[in-house]
Coordinates of C-alpha atoms in Angstrom, one line a residue:
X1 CA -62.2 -20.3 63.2
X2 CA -59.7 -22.5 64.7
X3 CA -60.3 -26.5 66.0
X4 CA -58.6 -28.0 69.9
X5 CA -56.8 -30.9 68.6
X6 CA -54.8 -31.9 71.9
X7 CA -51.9 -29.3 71.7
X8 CA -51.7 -28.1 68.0
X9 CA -55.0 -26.2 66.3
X10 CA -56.3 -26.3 63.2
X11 CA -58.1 -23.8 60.8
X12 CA -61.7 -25.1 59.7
X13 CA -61.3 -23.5 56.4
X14 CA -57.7 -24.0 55.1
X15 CA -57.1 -27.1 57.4
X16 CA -53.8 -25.5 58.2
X17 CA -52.1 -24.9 61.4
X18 CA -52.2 -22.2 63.3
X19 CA -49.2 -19.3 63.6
X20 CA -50.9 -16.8 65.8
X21 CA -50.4 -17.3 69.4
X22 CA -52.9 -16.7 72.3
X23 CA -53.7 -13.1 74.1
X24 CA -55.0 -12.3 77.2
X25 CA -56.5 -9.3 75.4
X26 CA -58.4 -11.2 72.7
X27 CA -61.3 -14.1 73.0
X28 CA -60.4 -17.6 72.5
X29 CA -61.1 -17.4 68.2
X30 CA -57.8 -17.6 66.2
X31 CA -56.8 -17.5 62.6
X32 CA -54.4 -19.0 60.1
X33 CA -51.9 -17.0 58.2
X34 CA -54.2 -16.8 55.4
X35 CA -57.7 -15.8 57.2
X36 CA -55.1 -13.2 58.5
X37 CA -54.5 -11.9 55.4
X38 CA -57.7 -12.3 53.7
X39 CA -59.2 -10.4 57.0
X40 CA -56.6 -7.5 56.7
X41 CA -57.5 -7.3 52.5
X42 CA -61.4 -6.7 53.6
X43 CA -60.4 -3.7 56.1
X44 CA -57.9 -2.1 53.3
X45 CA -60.3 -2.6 50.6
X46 CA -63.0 -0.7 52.8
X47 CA -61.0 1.8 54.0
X48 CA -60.3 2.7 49.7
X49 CA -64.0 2.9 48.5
X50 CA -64.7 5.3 51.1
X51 CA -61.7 7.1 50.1
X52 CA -63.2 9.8 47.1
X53 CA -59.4 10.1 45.6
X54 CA -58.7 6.4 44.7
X55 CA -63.0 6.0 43.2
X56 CA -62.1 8.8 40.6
X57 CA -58.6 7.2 39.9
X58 CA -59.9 3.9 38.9
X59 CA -62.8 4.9 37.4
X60 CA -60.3 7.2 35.1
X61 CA -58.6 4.0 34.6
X62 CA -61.9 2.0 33.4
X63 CA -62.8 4.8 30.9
X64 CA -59.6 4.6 29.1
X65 CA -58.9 3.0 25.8
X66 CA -56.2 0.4 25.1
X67 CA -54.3 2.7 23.2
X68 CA -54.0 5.4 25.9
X69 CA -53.2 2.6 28.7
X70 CA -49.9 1.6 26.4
X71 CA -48.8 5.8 26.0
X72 CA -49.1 6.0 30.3
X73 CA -47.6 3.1 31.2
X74 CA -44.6 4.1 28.4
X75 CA -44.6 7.5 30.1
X76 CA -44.5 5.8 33.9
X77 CA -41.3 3.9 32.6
X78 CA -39.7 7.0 30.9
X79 CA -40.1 8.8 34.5
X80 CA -39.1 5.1 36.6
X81 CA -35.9 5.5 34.9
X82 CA -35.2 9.0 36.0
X83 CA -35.7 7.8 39.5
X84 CA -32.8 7.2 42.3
X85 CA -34.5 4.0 42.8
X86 CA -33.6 2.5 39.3
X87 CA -30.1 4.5 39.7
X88 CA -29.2 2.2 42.9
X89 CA -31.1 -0.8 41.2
X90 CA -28.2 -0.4 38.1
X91 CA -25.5 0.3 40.0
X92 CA -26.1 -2.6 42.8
X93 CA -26.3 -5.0 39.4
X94 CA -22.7 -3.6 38.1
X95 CA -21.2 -4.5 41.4
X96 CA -22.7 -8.1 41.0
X97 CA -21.2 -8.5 37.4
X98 CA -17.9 -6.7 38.3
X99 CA -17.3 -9.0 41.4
X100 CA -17.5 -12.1 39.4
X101 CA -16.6 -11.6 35.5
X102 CA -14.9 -14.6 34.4
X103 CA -15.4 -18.3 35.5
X104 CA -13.7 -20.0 38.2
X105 CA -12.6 -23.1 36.7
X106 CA -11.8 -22.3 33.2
X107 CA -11.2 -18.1 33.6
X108 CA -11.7 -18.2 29.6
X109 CA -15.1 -17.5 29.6
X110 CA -17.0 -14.9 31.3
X111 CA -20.1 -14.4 33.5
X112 CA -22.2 -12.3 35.0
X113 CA -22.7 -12.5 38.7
X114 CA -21.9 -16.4 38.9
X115 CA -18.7 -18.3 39.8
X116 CA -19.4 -20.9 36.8
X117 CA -20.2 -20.5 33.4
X118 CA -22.2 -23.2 31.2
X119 CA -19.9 -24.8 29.7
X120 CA -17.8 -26.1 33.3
X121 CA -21.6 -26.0 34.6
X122 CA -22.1 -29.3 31.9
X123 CA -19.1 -30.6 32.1
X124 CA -19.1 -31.2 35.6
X125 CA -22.7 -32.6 35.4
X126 CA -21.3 -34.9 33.1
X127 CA -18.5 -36.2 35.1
X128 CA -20.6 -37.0 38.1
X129 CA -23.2 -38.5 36.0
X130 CA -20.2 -41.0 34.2
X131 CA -17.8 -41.7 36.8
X132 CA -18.3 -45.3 36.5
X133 CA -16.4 -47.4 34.8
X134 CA -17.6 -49.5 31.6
X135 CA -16.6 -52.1 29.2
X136 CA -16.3 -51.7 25.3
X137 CA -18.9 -54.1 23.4
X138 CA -16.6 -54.6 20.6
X139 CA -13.0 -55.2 22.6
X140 CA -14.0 -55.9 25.7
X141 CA -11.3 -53.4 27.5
X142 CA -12.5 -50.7 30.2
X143 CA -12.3 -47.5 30.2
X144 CA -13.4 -44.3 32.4
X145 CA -14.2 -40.8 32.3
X146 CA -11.1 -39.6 30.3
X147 CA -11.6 -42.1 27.6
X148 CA -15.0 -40.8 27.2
X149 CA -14.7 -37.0 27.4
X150 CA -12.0 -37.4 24.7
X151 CA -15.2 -39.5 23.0
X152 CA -17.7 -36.8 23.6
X153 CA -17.0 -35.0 20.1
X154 CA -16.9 -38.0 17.9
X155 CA -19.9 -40.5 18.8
X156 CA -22.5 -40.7 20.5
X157 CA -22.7 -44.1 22.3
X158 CA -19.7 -43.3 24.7
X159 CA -20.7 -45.9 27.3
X160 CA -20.6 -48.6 25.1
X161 CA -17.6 -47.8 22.9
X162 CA -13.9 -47.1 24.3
X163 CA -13.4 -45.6 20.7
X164 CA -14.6 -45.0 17.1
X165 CA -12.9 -47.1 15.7
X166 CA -14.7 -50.0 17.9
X167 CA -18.3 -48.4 17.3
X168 CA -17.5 -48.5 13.0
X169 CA -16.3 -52.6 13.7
X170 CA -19.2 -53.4 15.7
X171 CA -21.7 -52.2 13.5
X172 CA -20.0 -53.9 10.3
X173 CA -19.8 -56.8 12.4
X174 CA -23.5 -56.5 13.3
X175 CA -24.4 -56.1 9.3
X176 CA -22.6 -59.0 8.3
X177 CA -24.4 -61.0 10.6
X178 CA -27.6 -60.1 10.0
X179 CA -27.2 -60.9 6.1
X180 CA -25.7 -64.5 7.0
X181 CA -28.5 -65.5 8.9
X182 CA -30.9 -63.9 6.0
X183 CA -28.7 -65.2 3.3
X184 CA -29.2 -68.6 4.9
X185 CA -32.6 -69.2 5.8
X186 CA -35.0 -70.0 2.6
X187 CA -37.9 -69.3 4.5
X188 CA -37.2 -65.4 5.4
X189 CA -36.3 -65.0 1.5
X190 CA -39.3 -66.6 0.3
X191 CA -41.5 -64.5 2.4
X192 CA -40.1 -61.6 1.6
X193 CA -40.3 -62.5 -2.2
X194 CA -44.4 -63.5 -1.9
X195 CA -44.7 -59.9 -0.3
X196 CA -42.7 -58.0 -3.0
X197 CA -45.0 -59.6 -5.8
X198 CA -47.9 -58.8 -3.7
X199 CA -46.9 -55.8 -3.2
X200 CA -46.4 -55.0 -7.2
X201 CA -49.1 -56.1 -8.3
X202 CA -51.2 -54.1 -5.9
X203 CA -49.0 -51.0 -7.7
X204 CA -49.1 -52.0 -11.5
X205 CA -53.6 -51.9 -10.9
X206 CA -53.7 -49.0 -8.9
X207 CA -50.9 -46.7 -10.5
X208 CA -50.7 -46.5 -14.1
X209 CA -47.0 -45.4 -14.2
X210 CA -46.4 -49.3 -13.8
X211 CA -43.7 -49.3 -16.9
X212 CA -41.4 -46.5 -15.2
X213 CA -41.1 -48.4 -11.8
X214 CA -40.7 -52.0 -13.8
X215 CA -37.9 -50.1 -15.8
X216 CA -36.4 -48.8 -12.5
X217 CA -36.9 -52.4 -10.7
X218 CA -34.8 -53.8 -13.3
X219 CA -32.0 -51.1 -12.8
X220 CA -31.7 -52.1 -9.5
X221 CA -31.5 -56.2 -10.3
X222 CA -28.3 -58.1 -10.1
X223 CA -28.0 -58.3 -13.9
X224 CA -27.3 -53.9 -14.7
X225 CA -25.2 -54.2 -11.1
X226 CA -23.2 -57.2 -12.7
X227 CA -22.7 -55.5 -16.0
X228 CA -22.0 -51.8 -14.1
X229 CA -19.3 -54.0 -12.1
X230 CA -17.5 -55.2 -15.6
X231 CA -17.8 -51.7 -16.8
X232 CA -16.2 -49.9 -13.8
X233 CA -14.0 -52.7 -13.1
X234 CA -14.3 -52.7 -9.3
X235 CA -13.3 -48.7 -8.7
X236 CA -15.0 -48.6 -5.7
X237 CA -13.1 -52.2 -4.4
X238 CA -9.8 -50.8 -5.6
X239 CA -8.7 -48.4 -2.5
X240 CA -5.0 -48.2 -3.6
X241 CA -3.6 -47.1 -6.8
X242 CA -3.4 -50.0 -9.5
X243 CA -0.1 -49.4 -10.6
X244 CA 1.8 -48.6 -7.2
X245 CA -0.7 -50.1 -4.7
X246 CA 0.9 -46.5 -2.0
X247 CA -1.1 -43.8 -2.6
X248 CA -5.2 -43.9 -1.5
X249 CA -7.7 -43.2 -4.6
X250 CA -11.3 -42.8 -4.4
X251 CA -13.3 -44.1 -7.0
X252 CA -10.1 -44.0 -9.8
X253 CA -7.3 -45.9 -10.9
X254 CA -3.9 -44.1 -10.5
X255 CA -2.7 -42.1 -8.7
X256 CA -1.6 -38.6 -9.6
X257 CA 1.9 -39.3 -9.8
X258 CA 1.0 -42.2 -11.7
X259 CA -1.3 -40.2 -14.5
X260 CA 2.2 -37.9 -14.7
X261 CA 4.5 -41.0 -16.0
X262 CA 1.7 -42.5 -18.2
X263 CA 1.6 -39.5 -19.8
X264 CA 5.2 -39.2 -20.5
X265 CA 4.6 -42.9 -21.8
X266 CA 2.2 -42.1 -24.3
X267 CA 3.3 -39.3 -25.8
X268 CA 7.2 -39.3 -25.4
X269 CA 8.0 -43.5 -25.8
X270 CA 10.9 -43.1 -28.4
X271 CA 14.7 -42.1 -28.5
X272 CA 15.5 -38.2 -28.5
X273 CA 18.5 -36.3 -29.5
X274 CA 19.5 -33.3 -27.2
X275 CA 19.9 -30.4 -28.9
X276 CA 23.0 -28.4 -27.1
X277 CA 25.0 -31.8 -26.4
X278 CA 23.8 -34.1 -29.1
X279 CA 23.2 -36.9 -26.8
X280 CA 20.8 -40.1 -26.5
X281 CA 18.0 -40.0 -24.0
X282 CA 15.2 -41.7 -23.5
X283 CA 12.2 -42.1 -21.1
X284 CA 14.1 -42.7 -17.9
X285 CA 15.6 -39.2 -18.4
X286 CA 12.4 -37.8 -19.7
X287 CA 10.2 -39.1 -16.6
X288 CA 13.3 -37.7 -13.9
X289 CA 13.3 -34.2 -16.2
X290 CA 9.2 -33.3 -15.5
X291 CA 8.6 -30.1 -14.6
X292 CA 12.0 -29.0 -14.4
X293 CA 12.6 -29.0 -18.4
X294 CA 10.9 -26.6 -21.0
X295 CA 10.7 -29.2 -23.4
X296 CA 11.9 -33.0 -22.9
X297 CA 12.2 -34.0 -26.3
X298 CA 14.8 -31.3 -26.9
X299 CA 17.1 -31.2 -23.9
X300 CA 18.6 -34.3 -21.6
X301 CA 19.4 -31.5 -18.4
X302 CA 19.0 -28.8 -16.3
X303 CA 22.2 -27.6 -17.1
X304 CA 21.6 -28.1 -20.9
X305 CA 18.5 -26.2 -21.2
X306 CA 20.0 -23.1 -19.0
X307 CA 22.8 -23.0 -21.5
X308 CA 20.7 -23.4 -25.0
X309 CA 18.5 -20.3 -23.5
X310 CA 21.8 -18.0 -22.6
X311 CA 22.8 -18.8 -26.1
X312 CA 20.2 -18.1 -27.9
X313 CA 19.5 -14.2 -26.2
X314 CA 23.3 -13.5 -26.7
X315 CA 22.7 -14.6 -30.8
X316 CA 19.5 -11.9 -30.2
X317 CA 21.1 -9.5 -28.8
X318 CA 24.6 -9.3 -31.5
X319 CA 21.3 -9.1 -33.9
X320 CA 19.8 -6.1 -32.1
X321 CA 22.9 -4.5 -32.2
X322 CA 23.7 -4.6 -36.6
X323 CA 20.1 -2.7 -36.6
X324 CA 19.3 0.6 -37.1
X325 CA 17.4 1.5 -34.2
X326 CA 20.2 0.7 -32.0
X327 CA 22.9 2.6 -33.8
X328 CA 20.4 5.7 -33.6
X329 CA 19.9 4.9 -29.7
X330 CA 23.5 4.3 -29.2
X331 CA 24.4 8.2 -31.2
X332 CA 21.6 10.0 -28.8
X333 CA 23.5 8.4 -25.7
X334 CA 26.7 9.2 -27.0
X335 CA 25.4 12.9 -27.6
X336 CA 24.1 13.2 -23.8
X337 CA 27.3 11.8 -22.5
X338 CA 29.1 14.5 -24.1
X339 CA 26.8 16.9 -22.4
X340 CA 26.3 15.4 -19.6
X341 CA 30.1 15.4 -18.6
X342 CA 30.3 19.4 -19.5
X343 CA 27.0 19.8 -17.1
X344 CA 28.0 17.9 -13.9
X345 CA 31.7 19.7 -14.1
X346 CA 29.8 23.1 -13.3
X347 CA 27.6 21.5 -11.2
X348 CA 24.1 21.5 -12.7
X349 CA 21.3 19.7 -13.4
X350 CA 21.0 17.2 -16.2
X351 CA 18.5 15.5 -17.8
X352 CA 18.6 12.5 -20.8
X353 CA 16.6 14.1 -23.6
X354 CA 15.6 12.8 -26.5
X355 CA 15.2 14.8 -29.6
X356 CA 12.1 13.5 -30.9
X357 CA 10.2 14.3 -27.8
X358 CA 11.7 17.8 -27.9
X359 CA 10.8 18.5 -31.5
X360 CA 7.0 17.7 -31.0
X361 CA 6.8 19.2 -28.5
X362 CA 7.7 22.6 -30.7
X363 CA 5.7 20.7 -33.4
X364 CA 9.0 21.1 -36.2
X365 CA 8.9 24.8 -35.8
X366 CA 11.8 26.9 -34.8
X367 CA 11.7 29.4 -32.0
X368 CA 14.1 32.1 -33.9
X369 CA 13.0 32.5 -37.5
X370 CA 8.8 30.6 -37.6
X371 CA 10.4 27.7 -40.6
X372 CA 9.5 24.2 -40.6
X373 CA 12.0 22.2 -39.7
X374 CA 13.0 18.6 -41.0
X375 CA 13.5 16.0 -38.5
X376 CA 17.9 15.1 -39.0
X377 CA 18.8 12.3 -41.0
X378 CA 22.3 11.6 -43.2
X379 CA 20.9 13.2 -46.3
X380 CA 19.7 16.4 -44.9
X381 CA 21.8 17.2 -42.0
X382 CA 23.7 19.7 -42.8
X383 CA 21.0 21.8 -44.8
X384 CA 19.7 25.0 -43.3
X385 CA 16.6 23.9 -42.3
X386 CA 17.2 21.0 -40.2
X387 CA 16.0 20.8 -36.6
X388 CA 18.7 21.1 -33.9
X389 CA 18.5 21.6 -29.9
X390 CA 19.5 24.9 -28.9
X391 CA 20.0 25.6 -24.9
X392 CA 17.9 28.8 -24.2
X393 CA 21.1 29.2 -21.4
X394 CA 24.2 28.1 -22.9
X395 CA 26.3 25.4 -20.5
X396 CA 29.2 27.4 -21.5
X397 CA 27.6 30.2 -18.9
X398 CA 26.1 27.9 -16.4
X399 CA 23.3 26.6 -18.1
X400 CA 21.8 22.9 -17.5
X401 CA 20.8 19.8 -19.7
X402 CA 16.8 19.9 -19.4
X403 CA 13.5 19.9 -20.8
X404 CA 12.8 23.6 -19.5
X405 CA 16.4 24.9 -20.9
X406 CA 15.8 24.0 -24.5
X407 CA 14.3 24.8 -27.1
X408 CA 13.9 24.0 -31.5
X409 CA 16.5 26.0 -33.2
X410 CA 17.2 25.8 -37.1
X411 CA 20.9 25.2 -38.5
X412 CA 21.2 28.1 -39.7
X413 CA 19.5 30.1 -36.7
X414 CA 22.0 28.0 -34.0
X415 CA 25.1 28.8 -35.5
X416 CA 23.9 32.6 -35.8
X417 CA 23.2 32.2 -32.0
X418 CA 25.8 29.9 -30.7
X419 CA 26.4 31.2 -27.2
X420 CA 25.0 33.8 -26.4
X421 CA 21.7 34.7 -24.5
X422 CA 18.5 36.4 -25.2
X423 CA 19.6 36.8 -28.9
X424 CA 15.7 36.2 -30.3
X425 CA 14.4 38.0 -27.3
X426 CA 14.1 41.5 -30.0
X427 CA 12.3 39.4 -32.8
X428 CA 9.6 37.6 -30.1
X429 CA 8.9 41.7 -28.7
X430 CA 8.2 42.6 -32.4
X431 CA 6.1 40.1 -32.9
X432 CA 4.1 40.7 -29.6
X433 CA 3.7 44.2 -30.8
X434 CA 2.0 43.1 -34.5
X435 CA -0.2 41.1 -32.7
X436 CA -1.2 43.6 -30.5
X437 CA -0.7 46.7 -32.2
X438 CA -1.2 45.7 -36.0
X439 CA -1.6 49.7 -37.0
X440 CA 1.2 51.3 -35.4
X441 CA 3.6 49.4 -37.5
X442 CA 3.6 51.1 -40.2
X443 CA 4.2 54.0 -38.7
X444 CA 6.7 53.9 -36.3
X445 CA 10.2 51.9 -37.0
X446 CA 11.3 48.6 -34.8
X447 CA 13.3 50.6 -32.7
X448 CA 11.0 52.9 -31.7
X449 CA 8.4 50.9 -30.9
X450 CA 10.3 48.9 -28.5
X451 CA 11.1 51.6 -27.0
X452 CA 7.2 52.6 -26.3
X453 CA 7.0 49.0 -25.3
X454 CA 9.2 49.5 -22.6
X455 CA 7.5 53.2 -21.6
X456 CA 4.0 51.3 -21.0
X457 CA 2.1 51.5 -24.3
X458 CA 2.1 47.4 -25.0
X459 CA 0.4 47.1 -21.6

C-alpha cells in the first residue's frame, strides 16, 4: 500500500517511491516497483504448481543424485554449443576483438576489445597521480614527471629523490649521523651495555650452550676484527689496484694486468741470450713480448721466433728426405707419373695406387699361376716370384690406371703376359670345371671340356 505525502507517495513496506502512475480503471491502492514484482512472482508461481508438466520436472530434479546432476548439465552444455545462439554469441565476440587488436597509444601491445592495454592503462594513472612538482631531500633541486618515470625502475622513493645517486648519499649521510650522536653520548652506550649483560646472563642460566655463543661474542669483538684487519691488510678499503691505483678490484690487490708483470718478475728477473740473434734482453723486452712469444727466455722478437721455427722444419724436412720411407714414397710417385702420363694421352681414367694396398688385397697370391708371392725389395726383385701389378686391360689398348683394372701378377707370369688380354682366362675356366666337375677330368682332355663348358654342361 501506498502513503499521500503532499505530491510524491510512498510504499509502507519498502519506504520507496512510487513508479506506477494513476488509472481511471483501478482503485486508488498503488505499488512500488518491487510489490510489483513480488505480486507478479505469486501469480507465475501459481499458475506452475497447477501446471502437471513442471510438478513431475522438478520432482525428477529432487530425486536425482549429485552425480547425475553434473552428467545433464555437461550434456545441456554439449547441446548449448551446437546452438545458433552460441554461434552469434562467438562470432559478435570476434568482431569485438578484431575491431580493436592492438593499443592506441603504444600499438606494441595487443588487446582484446579495448583501446588501451595495461601497461599505458598504469602509466597514465601514474602521470596524473605525479604531475606535481617536488624537491630532492639530498640536493635540494626539482624535478617532475620525466625525472621520475626515468626513476621508476631503479628506486622506490621517487618523490623524494631526483636520482639514485642522491637516495645512496642520503642514507650514508643519515648512518653517519646517527653513529655520531651514539658515539657521543655516554649515557645511550652505557644503557645499552647494562642491557647486553642482562641480557647474557639471562642466556648463560637458561641455555646451556653458553660456551659456543661466548666463543662467537668474542669473534665479533674489536680485538679478532683488529687482528683480521692486520691480516687482510685493508682489502676491502683498497678499491684501486695497489700498484697502479687505475683499474677497480674487489676484495684483492692487483690488478690483472698487474699479476701478468709480477709474474714475469718472479720467475724471469735475469739477463737472457736470444737464441737466433745472440742478443741481450732483459725484463723490459720480456714484459712487452707476453703472449706474443713462445718462450721469452729464448727469443728477444716476433720476427726472431717466426724465423728460429722456419729453420728448424726446413732442418726436419732435409732429414725426412736422407730416409728410407721417403725414397720408397718418392719411387711409387715416380712409377704413377710414368703411368699416369701414358693414361691421360688416350684419355682415361687414372688412379694413384699403391702397391701394398693392391697386394693385400690379393693377399700375396698371383691371379695366373696360385704362387705366393714376395713383397719387392733390392735383393729379390728380379726373382721369379716377386709380386708385380699387372693391368687386366693393358694401357697400350686403352686400358686405365685403377683399382678395378689390376690385378697381382708374378715376374715370371707378367712378362709371359705382357700385353695381351684374357691370356689366364683358359686356366681360371679349368679351374671352375675341377671344382665343379672333379670326376670328368680324368676323362675327358682340357680341350674338350671347355668345349662342353661352352655347350651348357658347366651350368
Amino acid at each position: 500500500m501506498c502513503i499521500n505525502s503532499g505530491k510524491v507517495k510512498y510504499c509502507e513496506k519498502h519506504n520507496i517511491e512510487r513508479s506506477i502512475k494513476k488509472r481511471s480503471n483501478r482503485s486508488d491502492e498503488y505499488y512500488c516497483k518491487q510489490c510489483k514484482n513480488e505480486k507478479q512472482r505469486e501469480r507465475n508461481y501459481i499458475l506452475k504448481v497447477n501446471n502437471p508438466e513442471w510438478v513431475a520436472k522438478q520432482n525428477y530434479k529432487n530425486n536425482l543424485t549429485k552425480e547425475d546432476k553434473i552428467l545433464k548439465s555437461k550434456e545441456y552444455n554439449r547441446n548449448y554449443k551446437k546452438t545458433e545462439k552460441n554461434r552469434d554469441y562467438n562470432l559478435a565476440k570476434l568482431k569485438c576483438k578484431e575491431s580493436n587488436l592492438y593499443c592506441v597509444e603504444c600499438n606494441i601491445n595487443r588487446v582484446y576489445g579495448k583501446k588501451i592495454c595495461k601497461k599505458c592503462d598504469l602509466k597514465i594513472r601514474y602521470i596524473n597521480a605525479n604531475k606535481y612538482l617536488s624537491t630532492c631531500l639530498f640536493c635540494k633541486n626539482t624535478f617532475g614527471i620525466d625525472t621520475k618515470l626515468f626513476n621508476r625502475d631503479y628506486f622506490k622513493r621517487i618523490n623524494l629523490f631526483c636520482s639514485l645517486k642522491c637516495c645512496n648519499d642520503y642514507k650514508k649521510y643519515k648512518y653517519e649521523l646517527n653513529y655520531n650522536n651514539f658515539k657521543n653520548n655516554e649515557e645511550k652506550i652505557n644503557r645499552k651495555r647494562e642491557y647486553d649483560r642482562i641480557l647474557w646472563t639471562k642466556k648463560r642460566l637458561n641455555n646451556p650452550e653458553a660456551l659456543k655463543q661466548a666463543q662467537e661474542k668474542y669473534l665479533n669483538s674489536e680485538k679478532v676484527k683488529a687482528k683480521k684487519l692486520e691480516y687482510n691488510q685493508g682489502k676491502h678499503s683498497n678499491i684501486y689496484c695497489i700498484k697502479c691505483n687505475e683499474n677497480r678490484v674487489y676484495g684483492k690487490y692487483y690488478c690483472e694486468d698487474c699479476k701478468k708483470i709480477l709474474r714475469i718478475v718472479n720467475k724471469h728477473d735475469f739477463i737472457s741470450v736470444c737464441k737466433h740473434c745472440n742478443k741481450e734482453f732483459g725484463l723490459d723486452v720480456k714484459i712487452s713480448n707476453y703472449n706474443k712469444v713462445y718462450r721469452l727466455n729464448k727469443y728477444c722478437s716476433i720476427e726472431c721466433n717466426k724465423q728460429s721455427i722456419k729453420e728448424c722444419i726446413d732442418r726436419n724436412r732435409n732429414d725426412y728426405k736422407k730416409t728410407e720411407t721417403y725414397k720408397k714414397a718418392q719411387a711409387e710417385r715416380k712409377r704413377n707419373g710414368t703411368y699416369r702420363k701414358r693414361v691421360i694421352k688416350n684419355g682415361n681414367r687414372y688412379e694413384l695406387i699403391t702397391r701394398r694396398v693392391l697386394f693385400q688385397r690379393f693377399n700375396y697370391i698371383c691371379q695366373g699361376c696360385n704362387i705366393k708371392c714376395v713383397h719387392p725389395n733390392k735383393n729379390n726383385y728380379n726373382e721369379h716370384n716377386c709380386a708385380t701389378i699387372d693391368h687386366i686391360k693393358p694401357i697400350s689398348k686403352g686400358g686405365s690406371h685403377t683399382y678395378d683394372n689390376t690385378q697381382l701378377l708374378c715376374r715370371k707370369c707378367n712378362i709371359m703376359k705382357s700385353n695381351k688380354e684374357n691370356y689366364f682366362e683358359h686356366k681360371q675356366r679349368a679351374k671352375q670345371l675341377e671344382l665343379q666337375f672333379p670326376l670328368t677330368m680324368v676323362k675327358h682332355n682340357i680341350g674338350e671340356q671347355l668345349a662342353l663348358f661352352e655347350q651348357g654342361y658347366g651350368a
